[in-house]
């Protein structure tokens, strides 16, 4: 009997692959299952032809591993590995599902005669961490019993566990179906909605308009606010929230989604709080901004009476001359409460 540190060259995977040429059967009882770890075993145990497997109730998310297996997921090999694992299970394995989480995992390596040549037991589920392929907790206790005498004790325990679990003819099919679900193509809209879910699932009402927008400013009654679509108002509320919390924000919508009007709504909100606003923009876009602060027939927001200053990016390097009606020699740069950069 010896202990496995599961680091360096003393890993669970190394023990399982030691003498791999004579390993024909491997019984596994695991608290967790990752297709990446399963594939590592299949790659190393070329003669592995049969085995009894006690597995947890399958879910597609768990089969892709935890945070420590992100690098494997990012390689985009998951579907191919899942197909290989599913095919091996279909042809070679007997499967039972554990109704409750197993407190520890067990591997029993059997030789050509069916005897237990080695057994490993402890905190070593069939995951990359459990096999020692990624760093794990140093507090995990993993034991390795070598030889038919010591290994036979754990093999007998494994048989007792196996015989005590109810037989379910659908168990194998459910595991295979869960693994094969990883190989299915996803509609772009499904991927997009999943991305949105993970981006916004933890907001928990953080973008509560009533908490962020000060009603006393009257910004909801302005022309620019009423012209915004719902998604633009959400962007304005989120931007104001970040300005208040972090002192800055980047609005990075695609072309044509109304970033200028979103910025104008933010500007008006701060103007209604008596804050002084400066807009910095490329010289060729200057007219886009001066229009909404001018008494001009084309100004659809004239009723909002915008009063911000507009300067060009290049004006930042000048200390004299004029930019529009502003004399750069006398600009009080520190007097602005909000700076908008286009």
PDB file of N, CA and C in Angstrom, residues 252-304:
ATOM      1  N   UNK A 252     -19.914  50.695 -26.603  1.00  0.00           N
ATOM      2  CA  UNK A 252     -19.283  50.082 -27.780  1.00  0.00           C
ATOM      3  C   UNK A 252     -20.287  49.322 -28.634  1.00  0.00           C
ATOM      4  N   UNK A 253     -21.463  49.885 -28.829  1.00  0.00           N
ATOM      5  CA  UNK A 253     -22.451  49.254 -29.710  1.00  0.00           C
ATOM      6  C   UNK A 253     -21.960  49.267 -31.158  1.00  0.00           C
ATOM      7  N   UNK A 254     -22.577  48.441 -31.979  1.00  0.00           N
ATOM      8  CA  UNK A 254     -22.233  48.397 -33.401  1.00  0.00           C
ATOM      9  C   UNK A 254     -22.682  49.676 -34.101  1.00  0.00           C
ATOM     10  N   UNK A 255     -22.157  49.876 -35.301  1.00  0.00           N
ATOM     11  CA  UNK A 255     -22.515  51.049 -36.094  1.00  0.00           C
ATOM     12  C   UNK A 255     -24.019  51.050 -36.360  1.00  0.00           C
ATOM     13  N   UNK A 256     -24.637  52.209 -36.172  1.00  0.00           N
ATOM     14  CA  UNK A 256     -26.049  52.361 -36.497  1.00  0.00           C
ATOM     15  C   UNK A 256     -27.013  52.068 -35.375  1.00  0.00           C
ATOM     16  N   UNK A 257     -26.500  51.734 -34.177  1.00  0.00           N
ATOM     17  CA  UNK A 257     -27.396  51.422 -33.062  1.00  0.00           C
ATOM     18  C   UNK A 257     -27.663  52.626 -32.168  1.00  0.00           C
ATOM     19  N   UNK A 258     -27.155  53.791 -32.550  1.00  0.00           N
ATOM     20  CA  UNK A 258     -27.533  55.004 -31.837  1.00  0.00           C
ATOM     21  C   UNK A 258     -26.662  55.376 -30.661  1.00  0.00           C
ATOM     22  N   UNK A 259     -25.351  55.181 -30.798  1.00  0.00           N
ATOM     23  CA  UNK A 259     -24.454  55.553 -29.699  1.00  0.00           C
ATOM     24  C   UNK A 259     -24.497  57.050 -29.429  1.00  0.00           C
ATOM     25  N   UNK A 260     -24.635  57.862 -30.488  1.00  0.00           N
ATOM     26  CA  UNK A 260     -24.664  59.320 -30.304  1.00  0.00           C
ATOM     27  C   UNK A 260     -25.855  59.731 -29.453  1.00  0.00           C
ATOM     28  N   UNK A 261     -27.026  59.188 -29.747  1.00  0.00           N
ATOM     29  CA  UNK A 261     -28.208  59.548 -28.967  1.00  0.00           C
ATOM     30  C   UNK A 261     -28.115  59.006 -27.536  1.00  0.00           C
ATOM     31  N   UNK A 262     -27.503  57.857 -27.361  1.00  0.00           N
ATOM     32  CA  UNK A 262     -27.290  57.352 -26.003  1.00  0.00           C
ATOM     33  C   UNK A 262     -26.393  58.318 -25.238  1.00  0.00           C
ATOM     34  N   UNK A 263     -25.321  58.772 -25.891  1.00  0.00           N
ATOM     35  CA  UNK A 263     -24.416  59.722 -25.243  1.00  0.00           C
ATOM     36  C   UNK A 263     -25.123  61.038 -24.946  1.00  0.00           C
ATOM     37  N   UNK A 264     -25.992  61.498 -25.857  1.00  0.00           N
ATOM     38  CA  UNK A 264     -26.735  62.745 -25.632  1.00  0.00           C
ATOM     39  C   UNK A 264     -27.673  62.611 -24.439  1.00  0.00           C
ATOM     40  N   UNK A 265     -28.288  61.446 -24.273  1.00  0.00           N
ATOM     41  CA  UNK A 265     -29.160  61.234 -23.116  1.00  0.00           C
ATOM     42  C   UNK A 265     -28.356  61.274 -21.821  1.00  0.00           C
ATOM     43  N   UNK A 266     -27.160  60.691 -21.851  1.00  0.00           N
ATOM     44  CA  UNK A 266     -26.294  60.739 -20.665  1.00  0.00           C
ATOM     45  C   UNK A 266     -25.869  62.177 -20.386  1.00  0.00           C
ATOM     46  N   UNK A 267     -25.500  62.889 -21.444  1.00  0.00           N
ATOM     47  CA  UNK A 267     -25.114  64.298 -21.293  1.00  0.00           C
ATOM     48  C   UNK A 267     -26.249  65.093 -20.674  1.00  0.00           C
ATOM     49  N   UNK A 268     -27.474  64.903 -21.180  1.00  0.00           N
ATOM     50  CA  UNK A 268     -28.607  65.671 -20.664  1.00  0.00           C
ATOM     51  C   UNK A 268     -28.871  65.350 -19.205  1.00  0.00           C
ATOM     52  N   UNK A 269     -28.695  64.101 -18.827  1.00  0.00           N
ATOM     53  CA  UNK A 269     -28.893  63.718 -17.426  1.00  0.00           C
ATOM     54  C   UNK A 269     -27.952  64.503 -16.524  1.00  0.00           C
ATOM     55  N   UNK A 270     -26.689  64.604 -16.934  1.00  0.00           N
ATOM     56  CA  UNK A 270     -25.724  65.320 -16.094  1.00  0.00           C
ATOM     57  C   UNK A 270     -25.909  66.835 -16.194  1.00  0.00           C
ATOM     58  N   UNK A 271     -26.349  67.324 -17.339  1.00  0.00           N
ATOM     59  CA  UNK A 271     -26.642  68.756 -17.432  1.00  0.00           C
ATOM     60  C   UNK A 271     -27.787  69.137 -16.499  1.00  0.00           C
ATOM     61  N   UNK A 272     -28.774  68.262 -16.381  1.00  0.00           N
ATOM     62  CA  UNK A 272     -29.899  68.534 -15.479  1.00  0.00           C
ATOM     63  C   UNK A 272     -29.474  68.503 -14.016  1.00  0.00           C
ATOM     64  N   UNK A 273     -28.307  67.950 -13.757  1.00  0.00           N
ATOM     65  CA  UNK A 273     -27.736  67.985 -12.402  1.00  0.00           C
ATOM     66  C   UNK A 273     -26.781  69.170 -12.240  1.00  0.00           C
ATOM     67  N   UNK A 274     -26.821  70.066 -13.232  1.00  0.00           N
ATOM     68  CA  UNK A 274     -25.964  71.262 -13.237  1.00  0.00           C
ATOM     69  C   UNK A 274     -24.487  70.922 -13.381  1.00  0.00           C
ATOM     70  N   UNK A 275     -24.187  69.802 -14.011  1.00  0.00           N
ATOM     71  CA  UNK A 275     -22.798  69.451 -14.300  1.00  0.00           C
ATOM     72  C   UNK A 275     -22.398  70.046 -15.650  1.00  0.00           C
ATOM     73  N   UNK A 276     -21.124  70.394 -15.760  1.00  0.00           N
ATOM     74  CA  UNK A 276     -20.612  70.979 -16.995  1.00  0.00           C
ATOM     75  C   UNK A 276     -20.015  69.859 -17.847  1.00  0.00           C
ATOM     76  N   UNK A 277     -20.354  69.838 -19.148  1.00  0.00           N
ATOM     77  CA  UNK A 277     -19.993  68.715 -20.012  1.00  0.00           C
ATOM     78  C   UNK A 277     -19.133  69.191 -21.180  1.00  0.00           C
ATOM     79  N   UNK A 278     -18.088  68.409 -21.475  1.00  0.00           N
ATOM     80  CA  UNK A 278     -17.227  68.651 -22.633  1.00  0.00           C
ATOM     81  C   UNK A 278     -17.296  67.439 -23.552  1.00  0.00           C
ATOM     82  N   UNK A 279     -17.484  67.689 -24.845  1.00  0.00           N
ATOM     83  CA  UNK A 279     -17.454  66.628 -25.854  1.00  0.00           C
ATOM     84  C   UNK A 279     -16.187  66.785 -26.680  1.00  0.00           C
ATOM     85  N   UNK A 280     -15.378  65.733 -26.746  1.00  0.00           N
ATOM     86  CA  UNK A 280     -14.175  65.708 -27.575  1.00  0.00           C
ATOM     87  C   UNK A 280     -14.428  64.769 -28.748  1.00  0.00           C
ATOM     88  N   UNK A 281     -14.226  65.259 -29.961  1.00  0.00           N
ATOM     89  CA  UNK A 281     -14.522  64.443 -31.136  1.00  0.00           C
ATOM     90  C   UNK A 281     -13.528  64.759 -32.253  1.00  0.00           C
ATOM     91  N   UNK A 282     -13.423  63.889 -33.251  1.00  0.00           N
ATOM     92  CA  UNK A 282     -12.602  64.218 -34.426  1.00  0.00           C
ATOM     93  C   UNK A 282     -13.172  65.453 -35.130  1.00  0.00           C
ATOM     94  N   UNK A 283     -12.305  66.235 -35.725  1.00  0.00           N
ATOM     95  CA  UNK A 283     -12.761  67.479 -36.358  1.00  0.00           C
ATOM     96  C   UNK A 283     -13.829  67.225 -37.419  1.00  0.00           C
ATOM     97  N   UNK A 284     -13.716  66.131 -38.150  1.00  0.00           N
ATOM     98  CA  UNK A 284     -14.677  65.861 -39.219  1.00  0.00           C
ATOM     99  C   UNK A 284     -16.053  65.482 -38.678  1.00  0.00           C
ATOM    100  N   UNK A 285     -16.134  65.128 -37.383  1.00  0.00           N
ATOM    101  CA  UNK A 285     -17.429  64.790 -36.776  1.00  0.00           C
ATOM    102  C   UNK A 285     -17.969  65.919 -35.908  1.00  0.00           C
ATOM    103  N   UNK A 286     -17.298  67.042 -35.934  1.00  0.00           N
ATOM    104  CA  UNK A 286     -17.671  68.152 -35.057  1.00  0.00           C
ATOM    105  C   UNK A 286     -19.131  68.579 -35.263  1.00  0.00           C
ATOM    106  N   UNK A 287     -19.542  68.670 -36.531  1.00  0.00           N
ATOM    107  CA  UNK A 287     -20.904  69.134 -36.816  1.00  0.00           C
ATOM    108  C   UNK A 287     -21.963  68.184 -36.264  1.00  0.00           C
ATOM    109  N   UNK A 288     -21.620  66.904 -36.124  1.00  0.00           N
ATOM    110  CA  UNK A 288     -22.576  65.943 -35.552  1.00  0.00           C
ATOM    111  C   UNK A 288     -22.973  66.330 -34.137  1.00  0.00           C
ATOM    112  N   UNK A 289     -22.028  66.970 -33.422  1.00  0.00           N
ATOM    113  CA  UNK A 289     -22.268  67.313 -32.023  1.00  0.00           C
ATOM    114  C   UNK A 289     -22.733  68.757 -31.850  1.00  0.00           C
ATOM    115  N   UNK A 290     -22.155  69.666 -32.598  1.00  0.00           N
ATOM    116  CA  UNK A 290     -22.555  71.073 -32.432  1.00  0.00           C
ATOM    117  C   UNK A 290     -24.000  71.298 -32.853  1.00  0.00           C
ATOM    118  N   UNK A 291     -24.513  70.471 -33.768  1.00  0.00           N
ATOM    119  CA  UNK A 291     -25.891  70.630 -34.244  1.00  0.00           C
ATOM    120  C   UNK A 291     -26.892  70.590 -33.096  1.00  0.00           C
ATOM    121  N   UNK A 292     -26.698  69.649 -32.150  1.00  0.00           N
ATOM    122  CA  UNK A 292     -27.698  69.456 -31.094  1.00  0.00           C
ATOM    123  C   UNK A 292     -27.595  70.498 -29.983  1.00  0.00           C
ATOM    124  N   UNK A 293     -26.549  71.305 -30.025  1.00  0.00           N
ATOM    125  CA  UNK A 293     -26.425  72.395 -29.054  1.00  0.00           C
ATOM    126  C   UNK A 293     -26.701  73.746 -29.706  1.00  0.00           C
ATOM    127  N   UNK A 294     -27.116  73.723 -30.992  1.00  0.00           N
ATOM    128  CA  UNK A 294     -27.307  74.968 -31.749  1.00  0.00           C
ATOM    129  C   UNK A 294     -28.793  75.254 -31.970  1.00  0.00           C
ATOM    130  N   UNK A 295     -29.080  76.544 -32.221  1.00  0.00           N
ATOM    131  CA  UNK A 295     -30.443  76.960 -32.588  1.00  0.00           C
ATOM    132  C   UNK A 295     -30.577  76.767 -34.094  1.00  0.00           C
ATOM    133  N   UNK A 296     -30.901  75.543 -34.487  1.00  0.00           N
ATOM    134  CA  UNK A 296     -30.866  75.136 -35.888  1.00  0.00           C
ATOM    135  C   UNK A 296     -32.137  74.347 -36.198  1.00  0.00           C
ATOM    136  N   UNK A 297     -32.722  74.594 -37.359  1.00  0.00           N
ATOM    137  CA  UNK A 297     -33.954  73.898 -37.725  1.00  0.00           C
ATOM    138  C   UNK A 297     -33.777  72.378 -37.785  1.00  0.00           C
ATOM    139  N   UNK A 298     -32.575  71.955 -38.074  1.00  0.00           N
ATOM    140  CA  UNK A 298     -32.308  70.516 -38.174  1.00  0.00           C
ATOM    141  C   UNK A 298     -32.168  69.854 -36.810  1.00  0.00           C
ATOM    142  N   UNK A 299     -32.117  70.638 -35.770  1.00  0.00           N
ATOM    143  CA  UNK A 299     -31.924  70.109 -34.419  1.00  0.00           C
ATOM    144  C   UNK A 299     -33.247  69.584 -33.869  1.00  0.00           C
ATOM    145  N   UNK A 300     -33.428  68.262 -33.915  1.00  0.00           N
ATOM    146  CA  UNK A 300     -34.677  67.662 -33.430  1.00  0.00           C
ATOM    147  C   UNK A 300     -34.741  67.643 -31.907  1.00  0.00           C
ATOM    148  N   UNK A 301     -33.632  68.006 -31.259  1.00  0.00           N
ATOM    149  CA  UNK A 301     -33.587  68.021 -29.798  1.00  0.00           C
ATOM    150  C   UNK A 301     -33.502  69.443 -29.261  1.00  0.00           C
ATOM    151  N   UNK A 302     -33.922  70.412 -30.052  1.00  0.00           N
ATOM    152  CA  UNK A 302     -33.789  71.817 -29.655  1.00  0.00           C
ATOM    153  C   UNK A 302     -34.479  72.105 -28.334  1.00  0.00           C
ATOM    154  N   UNK A 303     -35.610  71.443 -28.083  1.00  0.00           N
ATOM    155  CA  UNK A 303     -36.367  71.703 -26.857  1.00  0.00           C
ATOM    156  C   UNK A 303     -35.595  71.310 -25.603  1.00  0.00           C
ATOM    157  N   UNK A 304     -34.588  70.460 -25.747  1.00  0.00           N
ATOM    158  CA  UNK A 304     -33.807  70.036 -24.578  1.00  0.00           C
ATOM    159  C   UNK A 304     -32.735  71.044 -24.189  1.00  0.00           C
TER     160      UNK A 304
END
